[in-house]
Tab-separated table of C-alpha atoms in Angstrom:
chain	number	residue	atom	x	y	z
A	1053	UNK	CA	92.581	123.165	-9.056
A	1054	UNK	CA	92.827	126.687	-8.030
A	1055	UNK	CA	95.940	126.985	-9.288
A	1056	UNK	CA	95.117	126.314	-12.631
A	1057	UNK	CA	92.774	127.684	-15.916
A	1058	UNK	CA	90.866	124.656	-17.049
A	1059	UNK	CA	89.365	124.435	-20.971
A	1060	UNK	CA	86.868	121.706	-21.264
A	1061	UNK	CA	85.734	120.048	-24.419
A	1062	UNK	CA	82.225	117.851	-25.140
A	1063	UNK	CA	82.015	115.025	-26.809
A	1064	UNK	CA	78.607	114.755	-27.796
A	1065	UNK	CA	76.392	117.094	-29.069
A	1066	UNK	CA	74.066	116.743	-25.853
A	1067	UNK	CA	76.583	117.729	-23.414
A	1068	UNK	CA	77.470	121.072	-25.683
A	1069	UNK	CA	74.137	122.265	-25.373
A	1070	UNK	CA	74.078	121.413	-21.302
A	1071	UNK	CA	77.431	123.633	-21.089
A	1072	UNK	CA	76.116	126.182	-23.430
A	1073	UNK	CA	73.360	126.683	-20.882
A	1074	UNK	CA	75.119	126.282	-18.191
A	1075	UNK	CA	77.441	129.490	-18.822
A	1076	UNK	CA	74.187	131.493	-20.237
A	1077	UNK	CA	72.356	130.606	-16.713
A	1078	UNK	CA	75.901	131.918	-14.503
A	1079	UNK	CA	75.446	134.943	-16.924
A	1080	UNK	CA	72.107	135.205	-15.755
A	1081	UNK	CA	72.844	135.141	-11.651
A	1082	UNK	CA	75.876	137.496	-12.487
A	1083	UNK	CA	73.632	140.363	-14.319
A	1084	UNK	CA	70.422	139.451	-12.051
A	1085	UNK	CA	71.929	140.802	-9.148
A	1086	UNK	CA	73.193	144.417	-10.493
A	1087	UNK	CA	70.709	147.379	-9.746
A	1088	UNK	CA	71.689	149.107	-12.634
A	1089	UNK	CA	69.609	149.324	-16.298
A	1090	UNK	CA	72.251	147.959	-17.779
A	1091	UNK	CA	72.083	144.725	-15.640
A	1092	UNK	CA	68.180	144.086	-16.641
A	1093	UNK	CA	69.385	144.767	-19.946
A	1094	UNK	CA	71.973	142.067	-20.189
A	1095	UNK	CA	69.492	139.653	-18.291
A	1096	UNK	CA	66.926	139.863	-21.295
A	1097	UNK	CA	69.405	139.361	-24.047
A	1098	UNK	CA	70.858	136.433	-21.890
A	1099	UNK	CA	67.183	134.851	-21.326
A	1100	UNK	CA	66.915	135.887	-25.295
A	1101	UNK	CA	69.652	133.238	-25.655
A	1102	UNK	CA	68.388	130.424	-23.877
A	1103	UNK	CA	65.064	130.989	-25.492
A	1104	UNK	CA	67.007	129.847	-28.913
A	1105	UNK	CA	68.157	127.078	-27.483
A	1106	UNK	CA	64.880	126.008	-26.290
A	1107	UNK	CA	63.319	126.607	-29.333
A	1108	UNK	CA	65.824	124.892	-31.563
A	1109	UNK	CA	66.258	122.079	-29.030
A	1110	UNK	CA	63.875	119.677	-27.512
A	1111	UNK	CA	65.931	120.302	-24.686
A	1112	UNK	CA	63.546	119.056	-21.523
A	1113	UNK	CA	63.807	115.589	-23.661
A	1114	UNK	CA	67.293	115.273	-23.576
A	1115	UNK	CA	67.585	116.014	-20.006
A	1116	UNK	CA	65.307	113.204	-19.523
A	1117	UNK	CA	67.578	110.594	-21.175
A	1118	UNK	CA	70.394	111.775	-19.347
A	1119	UNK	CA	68.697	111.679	-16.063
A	1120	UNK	CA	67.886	108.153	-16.731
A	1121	UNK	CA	71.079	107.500	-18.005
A	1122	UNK	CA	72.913	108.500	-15.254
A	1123	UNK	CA	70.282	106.539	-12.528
A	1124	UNK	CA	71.310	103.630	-14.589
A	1125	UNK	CA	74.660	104.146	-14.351
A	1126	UNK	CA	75.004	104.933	-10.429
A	1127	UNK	CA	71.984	102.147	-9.806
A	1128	UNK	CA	74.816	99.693	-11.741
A	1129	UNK	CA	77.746	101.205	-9.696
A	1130	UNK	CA	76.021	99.613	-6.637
A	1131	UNK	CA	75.735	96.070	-7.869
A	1132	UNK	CA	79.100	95.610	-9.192
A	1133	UNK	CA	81.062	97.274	-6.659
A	1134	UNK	CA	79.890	96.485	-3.069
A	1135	UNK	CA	82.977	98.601	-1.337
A	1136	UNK	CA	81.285	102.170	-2.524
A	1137	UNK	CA	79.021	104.293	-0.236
A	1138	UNK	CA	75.921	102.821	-1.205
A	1139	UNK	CA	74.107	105.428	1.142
A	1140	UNK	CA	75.350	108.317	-1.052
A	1141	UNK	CA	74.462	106.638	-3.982
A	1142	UNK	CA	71.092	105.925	-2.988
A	1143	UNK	CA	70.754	109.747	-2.017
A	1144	UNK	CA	71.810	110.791	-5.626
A	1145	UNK	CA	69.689	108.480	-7.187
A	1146	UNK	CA	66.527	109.805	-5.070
A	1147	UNK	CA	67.587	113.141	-6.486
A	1148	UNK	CA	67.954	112.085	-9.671
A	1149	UNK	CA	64.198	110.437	-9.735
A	1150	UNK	CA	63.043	114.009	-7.480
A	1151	UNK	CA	64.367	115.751	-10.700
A	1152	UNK	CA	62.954	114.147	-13.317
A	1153	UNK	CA	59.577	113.766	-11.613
A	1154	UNK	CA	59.762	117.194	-11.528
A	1155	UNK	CA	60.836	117.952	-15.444
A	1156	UNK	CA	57.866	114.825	-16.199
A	1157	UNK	CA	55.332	117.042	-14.162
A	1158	UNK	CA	55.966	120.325	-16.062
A	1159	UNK	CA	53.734	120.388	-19.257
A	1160	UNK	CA	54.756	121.495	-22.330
A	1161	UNK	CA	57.869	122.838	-23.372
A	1162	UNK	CA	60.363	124.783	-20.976
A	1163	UNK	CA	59.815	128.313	-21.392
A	1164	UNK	CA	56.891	128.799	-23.635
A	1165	UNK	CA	55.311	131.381	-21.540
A	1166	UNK	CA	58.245	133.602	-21.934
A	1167	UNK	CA	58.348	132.925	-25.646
A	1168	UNK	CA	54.638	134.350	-25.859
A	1169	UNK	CA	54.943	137.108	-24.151
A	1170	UNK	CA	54.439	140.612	-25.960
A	1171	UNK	CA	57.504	141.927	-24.671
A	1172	UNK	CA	59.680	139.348	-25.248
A	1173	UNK	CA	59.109	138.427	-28.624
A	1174	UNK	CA	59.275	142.525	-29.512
A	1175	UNK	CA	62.631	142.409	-28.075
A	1176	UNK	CA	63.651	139.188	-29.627
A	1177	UNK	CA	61.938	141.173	-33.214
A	1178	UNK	CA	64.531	143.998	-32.404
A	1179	UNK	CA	67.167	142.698	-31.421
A	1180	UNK	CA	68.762	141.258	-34.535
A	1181	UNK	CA	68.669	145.005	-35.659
A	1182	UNK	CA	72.367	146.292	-34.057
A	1183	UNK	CA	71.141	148.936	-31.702
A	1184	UNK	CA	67.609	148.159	-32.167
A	1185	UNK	CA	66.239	148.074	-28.781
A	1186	UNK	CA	66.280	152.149	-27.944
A	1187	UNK	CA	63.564	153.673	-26.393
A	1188	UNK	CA	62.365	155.248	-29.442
A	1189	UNK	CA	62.477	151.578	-31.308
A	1190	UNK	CA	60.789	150.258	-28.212
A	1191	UNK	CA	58.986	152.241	-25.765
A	1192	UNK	CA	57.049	149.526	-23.746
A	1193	UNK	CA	60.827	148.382	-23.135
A	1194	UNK	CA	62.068	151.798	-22.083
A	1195	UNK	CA	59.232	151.892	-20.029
A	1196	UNK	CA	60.042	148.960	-18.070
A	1197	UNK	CA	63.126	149.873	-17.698
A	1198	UNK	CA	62.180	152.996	-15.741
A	1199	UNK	CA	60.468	151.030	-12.967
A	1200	UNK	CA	62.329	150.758	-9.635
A	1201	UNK	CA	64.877	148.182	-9.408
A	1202	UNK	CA	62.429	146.035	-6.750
A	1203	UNK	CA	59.997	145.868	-9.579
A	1204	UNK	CA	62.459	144.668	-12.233
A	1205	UNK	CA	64.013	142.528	-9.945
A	1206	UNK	CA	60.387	140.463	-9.249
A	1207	UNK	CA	59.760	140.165	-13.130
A	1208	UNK	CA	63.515	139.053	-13.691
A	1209	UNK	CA	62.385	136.274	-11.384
A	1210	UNK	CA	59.559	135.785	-12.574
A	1211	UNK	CA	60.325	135.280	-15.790
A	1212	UNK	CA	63.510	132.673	-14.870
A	1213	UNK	CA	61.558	130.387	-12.603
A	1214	UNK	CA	60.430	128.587	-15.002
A	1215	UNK	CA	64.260	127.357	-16.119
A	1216	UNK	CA	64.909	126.644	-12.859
A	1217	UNK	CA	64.285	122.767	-12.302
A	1218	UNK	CA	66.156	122.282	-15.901
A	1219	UNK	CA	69.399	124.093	-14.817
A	1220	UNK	CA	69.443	122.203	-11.407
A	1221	UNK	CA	69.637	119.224	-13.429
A	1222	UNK	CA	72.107	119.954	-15.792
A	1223	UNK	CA	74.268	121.589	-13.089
A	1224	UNK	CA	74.068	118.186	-11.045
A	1225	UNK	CA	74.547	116.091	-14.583
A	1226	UNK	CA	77.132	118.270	-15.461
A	1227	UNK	CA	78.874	117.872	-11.666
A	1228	UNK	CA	78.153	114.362	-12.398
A	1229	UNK	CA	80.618	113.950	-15.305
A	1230	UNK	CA	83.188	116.403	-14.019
A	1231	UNK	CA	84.183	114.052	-11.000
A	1232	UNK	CA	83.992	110.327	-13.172
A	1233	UNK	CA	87.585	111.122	-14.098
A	1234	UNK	CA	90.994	111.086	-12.099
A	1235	UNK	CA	93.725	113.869	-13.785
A	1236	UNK	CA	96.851	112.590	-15.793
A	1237	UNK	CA	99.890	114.440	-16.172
A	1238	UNK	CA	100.763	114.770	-19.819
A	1239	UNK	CA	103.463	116.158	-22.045
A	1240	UNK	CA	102.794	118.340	-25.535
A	1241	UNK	CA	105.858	118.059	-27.271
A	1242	UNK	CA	106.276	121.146	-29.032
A	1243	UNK	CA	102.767	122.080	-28.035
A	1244	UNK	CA	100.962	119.180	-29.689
A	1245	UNK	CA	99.287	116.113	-28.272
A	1246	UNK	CA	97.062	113.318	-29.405
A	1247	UNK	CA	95.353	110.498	-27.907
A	1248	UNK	CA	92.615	107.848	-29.288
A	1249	UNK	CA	89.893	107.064	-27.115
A	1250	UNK	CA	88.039	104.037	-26.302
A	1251	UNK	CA	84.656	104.184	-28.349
A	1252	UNK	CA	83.032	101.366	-26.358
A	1253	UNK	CA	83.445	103.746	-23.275
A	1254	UNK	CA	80.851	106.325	-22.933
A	1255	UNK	CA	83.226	109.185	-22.934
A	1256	UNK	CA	81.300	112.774	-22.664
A	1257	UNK	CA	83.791	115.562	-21.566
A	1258	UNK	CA	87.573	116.537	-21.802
A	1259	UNK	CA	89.200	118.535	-19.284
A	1260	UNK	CA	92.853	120.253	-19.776
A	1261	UNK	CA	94.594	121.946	-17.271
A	1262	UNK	CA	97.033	123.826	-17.076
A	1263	UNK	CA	98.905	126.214	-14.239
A	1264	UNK	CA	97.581	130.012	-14.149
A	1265	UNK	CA	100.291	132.685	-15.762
A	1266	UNK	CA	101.405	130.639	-18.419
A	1267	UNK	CA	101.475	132.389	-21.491
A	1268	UNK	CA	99.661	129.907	-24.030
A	1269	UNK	CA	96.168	128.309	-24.316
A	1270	UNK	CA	94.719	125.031	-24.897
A	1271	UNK	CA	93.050	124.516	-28.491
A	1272	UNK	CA	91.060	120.740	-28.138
A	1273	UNK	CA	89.375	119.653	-31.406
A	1274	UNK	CA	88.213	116.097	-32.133
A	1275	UNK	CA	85.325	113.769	-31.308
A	1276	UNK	CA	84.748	110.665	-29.410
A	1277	UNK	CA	87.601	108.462	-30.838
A	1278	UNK	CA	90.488	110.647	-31.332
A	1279	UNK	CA	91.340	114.425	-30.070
A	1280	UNK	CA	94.081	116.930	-30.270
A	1281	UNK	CA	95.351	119.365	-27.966
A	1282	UNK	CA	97.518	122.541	-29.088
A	1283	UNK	CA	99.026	125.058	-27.023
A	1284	UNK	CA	98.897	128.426	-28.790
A	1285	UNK	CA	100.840	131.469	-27.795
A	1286	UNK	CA	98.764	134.689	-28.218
A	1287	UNK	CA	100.328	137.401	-30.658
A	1288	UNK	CA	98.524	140.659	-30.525
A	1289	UNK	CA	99.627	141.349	-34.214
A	1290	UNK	CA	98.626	138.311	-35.805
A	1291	UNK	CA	97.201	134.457	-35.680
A	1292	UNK	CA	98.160	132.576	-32.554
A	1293	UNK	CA	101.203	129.511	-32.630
A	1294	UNK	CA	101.963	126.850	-31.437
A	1295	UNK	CA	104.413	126.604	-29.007
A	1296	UNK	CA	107.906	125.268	-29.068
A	1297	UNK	CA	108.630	123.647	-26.327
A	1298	UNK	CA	107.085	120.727	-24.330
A	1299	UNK	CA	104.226	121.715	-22.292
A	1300	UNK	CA	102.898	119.680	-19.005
A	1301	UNK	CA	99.524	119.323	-18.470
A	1302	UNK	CA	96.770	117.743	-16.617
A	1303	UNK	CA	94.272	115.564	-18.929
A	1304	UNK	CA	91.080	114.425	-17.410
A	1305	UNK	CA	88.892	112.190	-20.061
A	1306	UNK	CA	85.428	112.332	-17.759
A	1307	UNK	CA	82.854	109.070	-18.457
A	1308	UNK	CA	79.596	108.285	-16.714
């Protein structure tokens, strides 16, 4: 699929919040490994971001349930169709238990340590202020800024260990869904297309593709009976439109 620019759409609310964190964690390894002030910067007002979500979320709980779901799932897979590799499956599903053993043996909520700490919630104070975190707003900030990158660096780590078991899971749940779907070539005539879903399949993720250098972009709206696609031509003057003419596609309606 190199070939192509992909938009993906959840279905559930569950699966938003997993993708939500999954981009805010790649933001995260992108800015972690810059040298540069600017990096550490973007790194704490990434890390500021997933500690909303934690805090609005009960986020280690819904990992859980997925977790499980998913063992059930795969753990089913085995019974009802003996031609799969049942030695792959049972290495997933030992992951799957190593994972949430793992999430089960972490007390508390994800993250809490960060959200107590001095710095952090001074940032998180400041930060809804545009421009508020300068060094004369915060000087214990500006200070840490001026340590040597080394230094940074180890608190940076520090302070994202703790997210680490959660993201491994969602990135595996979230790898997971991708591949329970085989790719369909559709048409949009004149840019639009519709489709109802099954709602006694547990359908969690839409996947549109569509060739790189093509000069419109997939708009999905809908839920878990019925969605839309619309591909929108961008005009640098005004509101995007809808195309035209018939567009091909790739549709991939991912269930697990």
């Amino acid at each position: 699929m190199n070939n192509f620019t992909i938009y993906e759409f959840p279905l559930n609310e569950r699966i938003r919040l997993f993708m939500r964190l999954e981009q805010l964690f790649q933001q995260v390894d992108h800015f972690v490994a810059g040298a540069s002030v600017w990096d550490s910067r973007a790194v704490i007002s990434t890390l500021l971001d997933v500690l909303s979500l934690f805090s609005r979320n009960d986020l280690k709980s819904e990992t859980l349930k997925e977790l499980d779901r998913h063992s059930a799932a795969l753990a089913k897979l085995t019974r009802t169709q003996p031609d799969i590799d049942h030695g792959k499956v049972e290495t997933l599903l030992a992951r799957l238990d190593a994972l949430s053993k793992e999430l089960y043996g972490n007390p508390g909520k994800i993250g809490v340590s960060l959200m107590e700490n001095d710095l952090f919630k001074s940032i998180s104070q400041r930060s809804t202020i545009p421009g508020g975190t300068c060094s004369f707003d915060l000087p214990a900030f500006h200070y840490w800024l001026q340590l040597d990158d080394a230094q940074r660096r180890r608190d940076l780590e520090e302070w994202i260990l703790p997210f680490q078991a959660i993201r491994t899971a969602i990135d595996l749940l979230l790898n997971f869904i991708r591949s329970y779907g085989t790719p369909g070539l559709e048409i949009a005539a004149t840019g639009f297309f519709q489709k109802t879903l099954d709602h006694t399949l547990p359908y969690q993720l839409l996947r549109v593709a569509i060739e790189r250098g093509q000069p419109y972009f997939a708009e999905i709206s809908g839920g878990k009976h019925r969605f839309t696609v619309r591909f929108m031509r961008p005009d640098a003057t005004g509101r995007p439109v809808q195309c035209p003419e018939d567009v091909r596609f790739q549709l991939t309606c991912c269930l697990l």
